[in-house]
PDB file of C-alpha atoms in Angstrom:
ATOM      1  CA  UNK V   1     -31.686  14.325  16.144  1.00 50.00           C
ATOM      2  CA  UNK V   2     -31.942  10.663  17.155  1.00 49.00           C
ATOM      3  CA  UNK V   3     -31.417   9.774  13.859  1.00 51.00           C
ATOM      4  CA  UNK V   4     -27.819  11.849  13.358  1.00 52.00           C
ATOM      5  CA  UNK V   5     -26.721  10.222  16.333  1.00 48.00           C
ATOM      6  CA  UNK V   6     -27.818   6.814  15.023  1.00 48.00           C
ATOM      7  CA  UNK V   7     -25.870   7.439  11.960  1.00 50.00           C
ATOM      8  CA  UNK V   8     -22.513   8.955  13.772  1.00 51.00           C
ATOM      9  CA  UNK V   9     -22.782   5.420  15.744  1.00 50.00           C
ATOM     10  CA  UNK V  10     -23.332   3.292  12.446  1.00 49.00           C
ATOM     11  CA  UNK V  11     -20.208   5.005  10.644  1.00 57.00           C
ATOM     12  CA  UNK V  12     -17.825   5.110  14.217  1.00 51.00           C
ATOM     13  CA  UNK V  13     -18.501   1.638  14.289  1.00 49.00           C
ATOM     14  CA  UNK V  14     -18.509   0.630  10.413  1.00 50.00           C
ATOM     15  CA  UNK V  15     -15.319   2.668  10.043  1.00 55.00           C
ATOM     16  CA  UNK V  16     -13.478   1.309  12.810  1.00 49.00           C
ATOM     17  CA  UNK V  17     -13.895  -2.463  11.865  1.00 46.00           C
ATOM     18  CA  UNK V  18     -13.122  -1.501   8.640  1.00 49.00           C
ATOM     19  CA  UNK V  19      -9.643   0.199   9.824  1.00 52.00           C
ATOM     20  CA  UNK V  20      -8.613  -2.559  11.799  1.00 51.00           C
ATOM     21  CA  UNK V  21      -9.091  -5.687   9.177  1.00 46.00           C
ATOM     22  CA  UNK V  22     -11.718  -8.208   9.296  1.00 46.00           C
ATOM     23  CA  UNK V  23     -14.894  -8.381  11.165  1.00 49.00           C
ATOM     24  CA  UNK V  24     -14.624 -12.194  12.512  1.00 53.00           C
ATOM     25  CA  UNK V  25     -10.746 -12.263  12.981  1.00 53.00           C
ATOM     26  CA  UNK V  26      -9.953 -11.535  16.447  1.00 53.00           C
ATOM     27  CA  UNK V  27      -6.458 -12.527  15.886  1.00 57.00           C
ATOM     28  CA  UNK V  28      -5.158  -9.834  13.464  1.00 61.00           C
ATOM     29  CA  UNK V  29      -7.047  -6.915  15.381  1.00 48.00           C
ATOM     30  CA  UNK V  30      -4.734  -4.743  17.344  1.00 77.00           C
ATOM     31  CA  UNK V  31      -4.501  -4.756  21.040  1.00 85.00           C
ATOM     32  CA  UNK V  32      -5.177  -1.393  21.031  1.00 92.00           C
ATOM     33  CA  UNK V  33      -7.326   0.791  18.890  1.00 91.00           C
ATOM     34  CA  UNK V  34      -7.682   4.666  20.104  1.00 93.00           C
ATOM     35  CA  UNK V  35     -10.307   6.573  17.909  1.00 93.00           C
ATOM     36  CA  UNK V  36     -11.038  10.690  18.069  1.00 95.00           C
ATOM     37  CA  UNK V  37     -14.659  12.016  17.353  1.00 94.00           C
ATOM     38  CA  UNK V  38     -15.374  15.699  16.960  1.00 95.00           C
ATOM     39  CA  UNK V  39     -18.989  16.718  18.084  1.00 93.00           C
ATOM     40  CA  UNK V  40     -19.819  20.494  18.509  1.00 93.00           C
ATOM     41  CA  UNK V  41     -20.134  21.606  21.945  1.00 95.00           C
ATOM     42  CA  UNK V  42     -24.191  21.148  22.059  1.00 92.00           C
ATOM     43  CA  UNK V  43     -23.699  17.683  21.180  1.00 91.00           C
ATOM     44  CA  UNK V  44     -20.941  16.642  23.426  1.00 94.00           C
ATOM     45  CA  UNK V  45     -23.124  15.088  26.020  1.00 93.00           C
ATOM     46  CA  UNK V  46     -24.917  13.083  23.671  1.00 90.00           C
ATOM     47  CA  UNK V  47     -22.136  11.796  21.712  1.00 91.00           C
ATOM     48  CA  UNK V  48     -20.554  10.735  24.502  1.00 95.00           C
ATOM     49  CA  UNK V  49     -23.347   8.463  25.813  1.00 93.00           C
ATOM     50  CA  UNK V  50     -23.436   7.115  22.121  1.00 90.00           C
ATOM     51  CA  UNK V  51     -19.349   6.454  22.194  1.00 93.00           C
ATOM     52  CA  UNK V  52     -19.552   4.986  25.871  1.00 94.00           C
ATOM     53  CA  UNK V  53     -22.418   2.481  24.281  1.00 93.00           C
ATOM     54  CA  UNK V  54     -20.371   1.750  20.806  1.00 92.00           C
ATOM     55  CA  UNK V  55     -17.233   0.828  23.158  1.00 94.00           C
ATOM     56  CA  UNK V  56     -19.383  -1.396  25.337  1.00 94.00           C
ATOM     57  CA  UNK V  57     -20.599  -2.926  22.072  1.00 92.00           C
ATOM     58  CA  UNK V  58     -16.720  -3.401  20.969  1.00 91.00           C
ATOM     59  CA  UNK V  59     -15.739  -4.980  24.391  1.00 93.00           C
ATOM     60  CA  UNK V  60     -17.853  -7.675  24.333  1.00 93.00           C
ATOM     61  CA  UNK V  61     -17.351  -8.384  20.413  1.00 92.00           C
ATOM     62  CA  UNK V  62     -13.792  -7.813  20.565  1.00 91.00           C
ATOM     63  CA  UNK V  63     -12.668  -8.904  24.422  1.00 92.00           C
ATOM     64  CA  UNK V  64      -8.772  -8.564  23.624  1.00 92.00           C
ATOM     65  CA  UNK V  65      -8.582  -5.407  22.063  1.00 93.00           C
ATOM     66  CA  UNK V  66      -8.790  -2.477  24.718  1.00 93.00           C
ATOM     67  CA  UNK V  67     -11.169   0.742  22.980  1.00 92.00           C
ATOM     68  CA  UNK V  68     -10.342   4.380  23.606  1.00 93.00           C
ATOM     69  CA  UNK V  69     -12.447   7.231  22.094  1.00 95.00           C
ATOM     70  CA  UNK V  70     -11.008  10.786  22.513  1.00 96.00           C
ATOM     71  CA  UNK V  71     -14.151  13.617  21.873  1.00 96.00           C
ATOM     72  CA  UNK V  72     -13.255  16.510  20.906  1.00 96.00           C
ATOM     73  CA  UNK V  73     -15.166  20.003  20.476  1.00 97.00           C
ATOM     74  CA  UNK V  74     -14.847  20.887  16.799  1.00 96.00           C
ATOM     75  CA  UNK V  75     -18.391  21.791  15.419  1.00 93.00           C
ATOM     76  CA  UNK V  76     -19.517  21.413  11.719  1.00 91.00           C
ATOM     77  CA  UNK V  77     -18.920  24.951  10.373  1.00 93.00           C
ATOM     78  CA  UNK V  78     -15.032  24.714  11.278  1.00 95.00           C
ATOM     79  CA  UNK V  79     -14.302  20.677  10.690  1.00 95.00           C
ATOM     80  CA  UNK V  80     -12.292  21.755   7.243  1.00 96.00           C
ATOM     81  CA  UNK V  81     -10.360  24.354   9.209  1.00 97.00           C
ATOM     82  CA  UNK V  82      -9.483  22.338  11.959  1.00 97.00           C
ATOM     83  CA  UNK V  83      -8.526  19.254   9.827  1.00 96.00           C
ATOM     84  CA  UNK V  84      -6.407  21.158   7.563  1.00 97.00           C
ATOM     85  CA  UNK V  85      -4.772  22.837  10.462  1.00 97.00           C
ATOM     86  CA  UNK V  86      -3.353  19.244  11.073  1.00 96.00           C
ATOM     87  CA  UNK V  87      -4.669  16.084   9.237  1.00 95.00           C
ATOM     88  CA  UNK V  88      -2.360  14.397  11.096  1.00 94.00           C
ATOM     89  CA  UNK V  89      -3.843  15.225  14.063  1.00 94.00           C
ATOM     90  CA  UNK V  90      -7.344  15.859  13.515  1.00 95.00           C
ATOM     91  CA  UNK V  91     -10.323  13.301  14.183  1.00 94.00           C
ATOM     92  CA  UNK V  92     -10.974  10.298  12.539  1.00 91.00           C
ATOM     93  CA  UNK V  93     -14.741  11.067  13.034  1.00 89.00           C
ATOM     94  CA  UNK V  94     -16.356  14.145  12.485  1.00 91.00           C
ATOM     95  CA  UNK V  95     -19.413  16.346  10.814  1.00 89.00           C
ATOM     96  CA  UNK V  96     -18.306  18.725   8.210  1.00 91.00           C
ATOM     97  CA  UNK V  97     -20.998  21.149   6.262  1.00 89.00           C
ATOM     98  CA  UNK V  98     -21.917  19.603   2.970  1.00 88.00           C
ATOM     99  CA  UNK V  99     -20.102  23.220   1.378  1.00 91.00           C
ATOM    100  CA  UNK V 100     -17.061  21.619   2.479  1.00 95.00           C
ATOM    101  CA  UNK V 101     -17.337  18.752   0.682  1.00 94.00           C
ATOM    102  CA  UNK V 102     -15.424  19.482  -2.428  1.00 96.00           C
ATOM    103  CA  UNK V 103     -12.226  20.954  -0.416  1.00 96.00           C
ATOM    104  CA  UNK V 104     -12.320  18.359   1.623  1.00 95.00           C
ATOM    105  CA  UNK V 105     -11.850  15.617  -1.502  1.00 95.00           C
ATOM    106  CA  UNK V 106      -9.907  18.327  -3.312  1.00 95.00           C
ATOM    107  CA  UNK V 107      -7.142  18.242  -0.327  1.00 94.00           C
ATOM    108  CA  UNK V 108      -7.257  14.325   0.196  1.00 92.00           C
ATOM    109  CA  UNK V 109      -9.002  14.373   3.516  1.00 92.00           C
ATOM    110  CA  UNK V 110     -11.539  12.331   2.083  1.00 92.00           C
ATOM    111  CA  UNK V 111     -12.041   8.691   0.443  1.00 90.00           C
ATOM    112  CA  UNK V 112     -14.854   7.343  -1.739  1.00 95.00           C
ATOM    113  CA  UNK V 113     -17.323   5.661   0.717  1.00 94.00           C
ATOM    114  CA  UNK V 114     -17.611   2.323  -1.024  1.00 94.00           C
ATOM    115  CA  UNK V 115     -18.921  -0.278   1.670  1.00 92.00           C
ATOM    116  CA  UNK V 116     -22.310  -0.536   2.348  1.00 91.00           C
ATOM    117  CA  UNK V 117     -22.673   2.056   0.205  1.00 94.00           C
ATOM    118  CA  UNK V 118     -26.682   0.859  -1.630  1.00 95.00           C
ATOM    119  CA  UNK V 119     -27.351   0.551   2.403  1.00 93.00           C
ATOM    120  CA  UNK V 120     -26.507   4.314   3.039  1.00 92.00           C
ATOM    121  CA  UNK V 121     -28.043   5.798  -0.080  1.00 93.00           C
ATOM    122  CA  UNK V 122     -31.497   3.117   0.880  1.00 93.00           C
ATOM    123  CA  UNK V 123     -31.350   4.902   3.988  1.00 90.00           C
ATOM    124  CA  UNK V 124     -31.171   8.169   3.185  1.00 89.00           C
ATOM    125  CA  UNK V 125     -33.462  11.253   0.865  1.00 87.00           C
ATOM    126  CA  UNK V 126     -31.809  11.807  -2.594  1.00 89.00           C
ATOM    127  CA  UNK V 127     -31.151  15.334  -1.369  1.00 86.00           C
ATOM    128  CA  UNK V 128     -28.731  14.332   1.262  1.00 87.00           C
ATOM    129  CA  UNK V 129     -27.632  11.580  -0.788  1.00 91.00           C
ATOM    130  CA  UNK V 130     -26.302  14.412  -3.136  1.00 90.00           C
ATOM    131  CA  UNK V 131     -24.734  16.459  -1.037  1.00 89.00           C
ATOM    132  CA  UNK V 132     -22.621  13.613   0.042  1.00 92.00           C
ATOM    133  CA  UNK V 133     -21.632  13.218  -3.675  1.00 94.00           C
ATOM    134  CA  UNK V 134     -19.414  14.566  -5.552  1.00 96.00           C
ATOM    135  CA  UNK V 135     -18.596  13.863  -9.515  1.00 96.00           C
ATOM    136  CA  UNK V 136     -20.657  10.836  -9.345  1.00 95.00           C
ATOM    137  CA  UNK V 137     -18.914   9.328  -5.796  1.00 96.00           C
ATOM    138  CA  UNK V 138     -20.031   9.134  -2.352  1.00 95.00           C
ATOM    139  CA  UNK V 139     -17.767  10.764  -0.250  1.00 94.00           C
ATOM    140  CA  UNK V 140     -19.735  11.216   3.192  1.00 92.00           C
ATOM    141  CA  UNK V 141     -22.659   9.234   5.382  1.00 89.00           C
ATOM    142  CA  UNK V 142     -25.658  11.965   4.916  1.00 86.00           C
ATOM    143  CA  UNK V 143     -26.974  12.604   8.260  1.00 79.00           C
ATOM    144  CA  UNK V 144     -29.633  15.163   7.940  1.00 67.00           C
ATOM    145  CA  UNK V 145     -31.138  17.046   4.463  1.00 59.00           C
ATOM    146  CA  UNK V 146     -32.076  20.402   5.956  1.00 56.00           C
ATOM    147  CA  UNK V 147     -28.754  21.721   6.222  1.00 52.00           C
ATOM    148  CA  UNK V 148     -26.481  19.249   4.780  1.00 47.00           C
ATOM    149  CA  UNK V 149     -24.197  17.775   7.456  1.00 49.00           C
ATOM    150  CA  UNK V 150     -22.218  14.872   7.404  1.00 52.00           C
ATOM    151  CA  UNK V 151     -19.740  13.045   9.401  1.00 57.00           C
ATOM    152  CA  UNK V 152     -16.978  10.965   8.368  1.00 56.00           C
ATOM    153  CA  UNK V 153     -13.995   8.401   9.125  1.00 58.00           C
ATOM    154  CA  UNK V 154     -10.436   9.554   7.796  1.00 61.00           C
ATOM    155  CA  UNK V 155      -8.732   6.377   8.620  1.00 56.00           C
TER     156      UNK V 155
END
């Protein structure tokens, strides 16, 4: 479990940096970034200590820029649902069952993971590895191999 939540922290704060430019320019970051995380209701507690630690983490790297993380309840068997109920409005971070990959990709709401990307697969078994993958692309950051979840940043 520790490790999941290790990895949802990683991406949350890999993805956002990404989304808002450069890592070491303060000046072009926005004054503002607002994020939204879905964790399923069993993990709401914990992913909240984990966001209230990543935003700590931001403040002090990133004094002028004020961090807002909205959780949500969305759990991994109903991410595709929810997300194609709205993409507009659906989370930038979230776990999605690795049989939802290929929808996912199929209806746009995902983008080859490209940075990092010898780090993730390092870190990870082959088996989860592939179930991120799809025709030879990374589309997901594995987090566990017995039952193929993953969580990923749509922005």
């Amino acid at each position: 479990m520790k490790k999941i939540l290790k990895l949802l922290l990683f991406a949350l704060l890999f993805s956002t940096l990404n989304a808002c430019g450069k890592e070491n320019n303060q000046e072009k970051m926005p004054e503002t970034v607002t994020l939204k995380v879905w964790a399923s209701q069993n993990d709401q507690a914990i992913t909240q200590e984990m966001v209230d630690a990543w935003v700590k983490e931001q403040e002090t790297n990133y004094p002028k820029t004020k961090w807002t993380v909205d959780l949500g309840v969305v759990g991994e068997p109903d991410a595709k649902t929810k997300y194609f109920e709205d993409p507009a409005a659906a989370a930038d971070v979230f776990a999605f069952a690795n049989d939802q990959l290929k929808d996912l990709v199929a209806g746009g709401a995902l983008y080859e993971v490209t940075r990092n990307k010898d780090a993730i697969i390092a870190a990870n078994g082959e088996g989860s590895v592939g179930s991120a993958t799809l025709d030879g692309k990374l589309y997901a950051y594995p987090m566990t191999a017995d039952n193929g979840y993953f969580m990923y940043y749509d922005k």
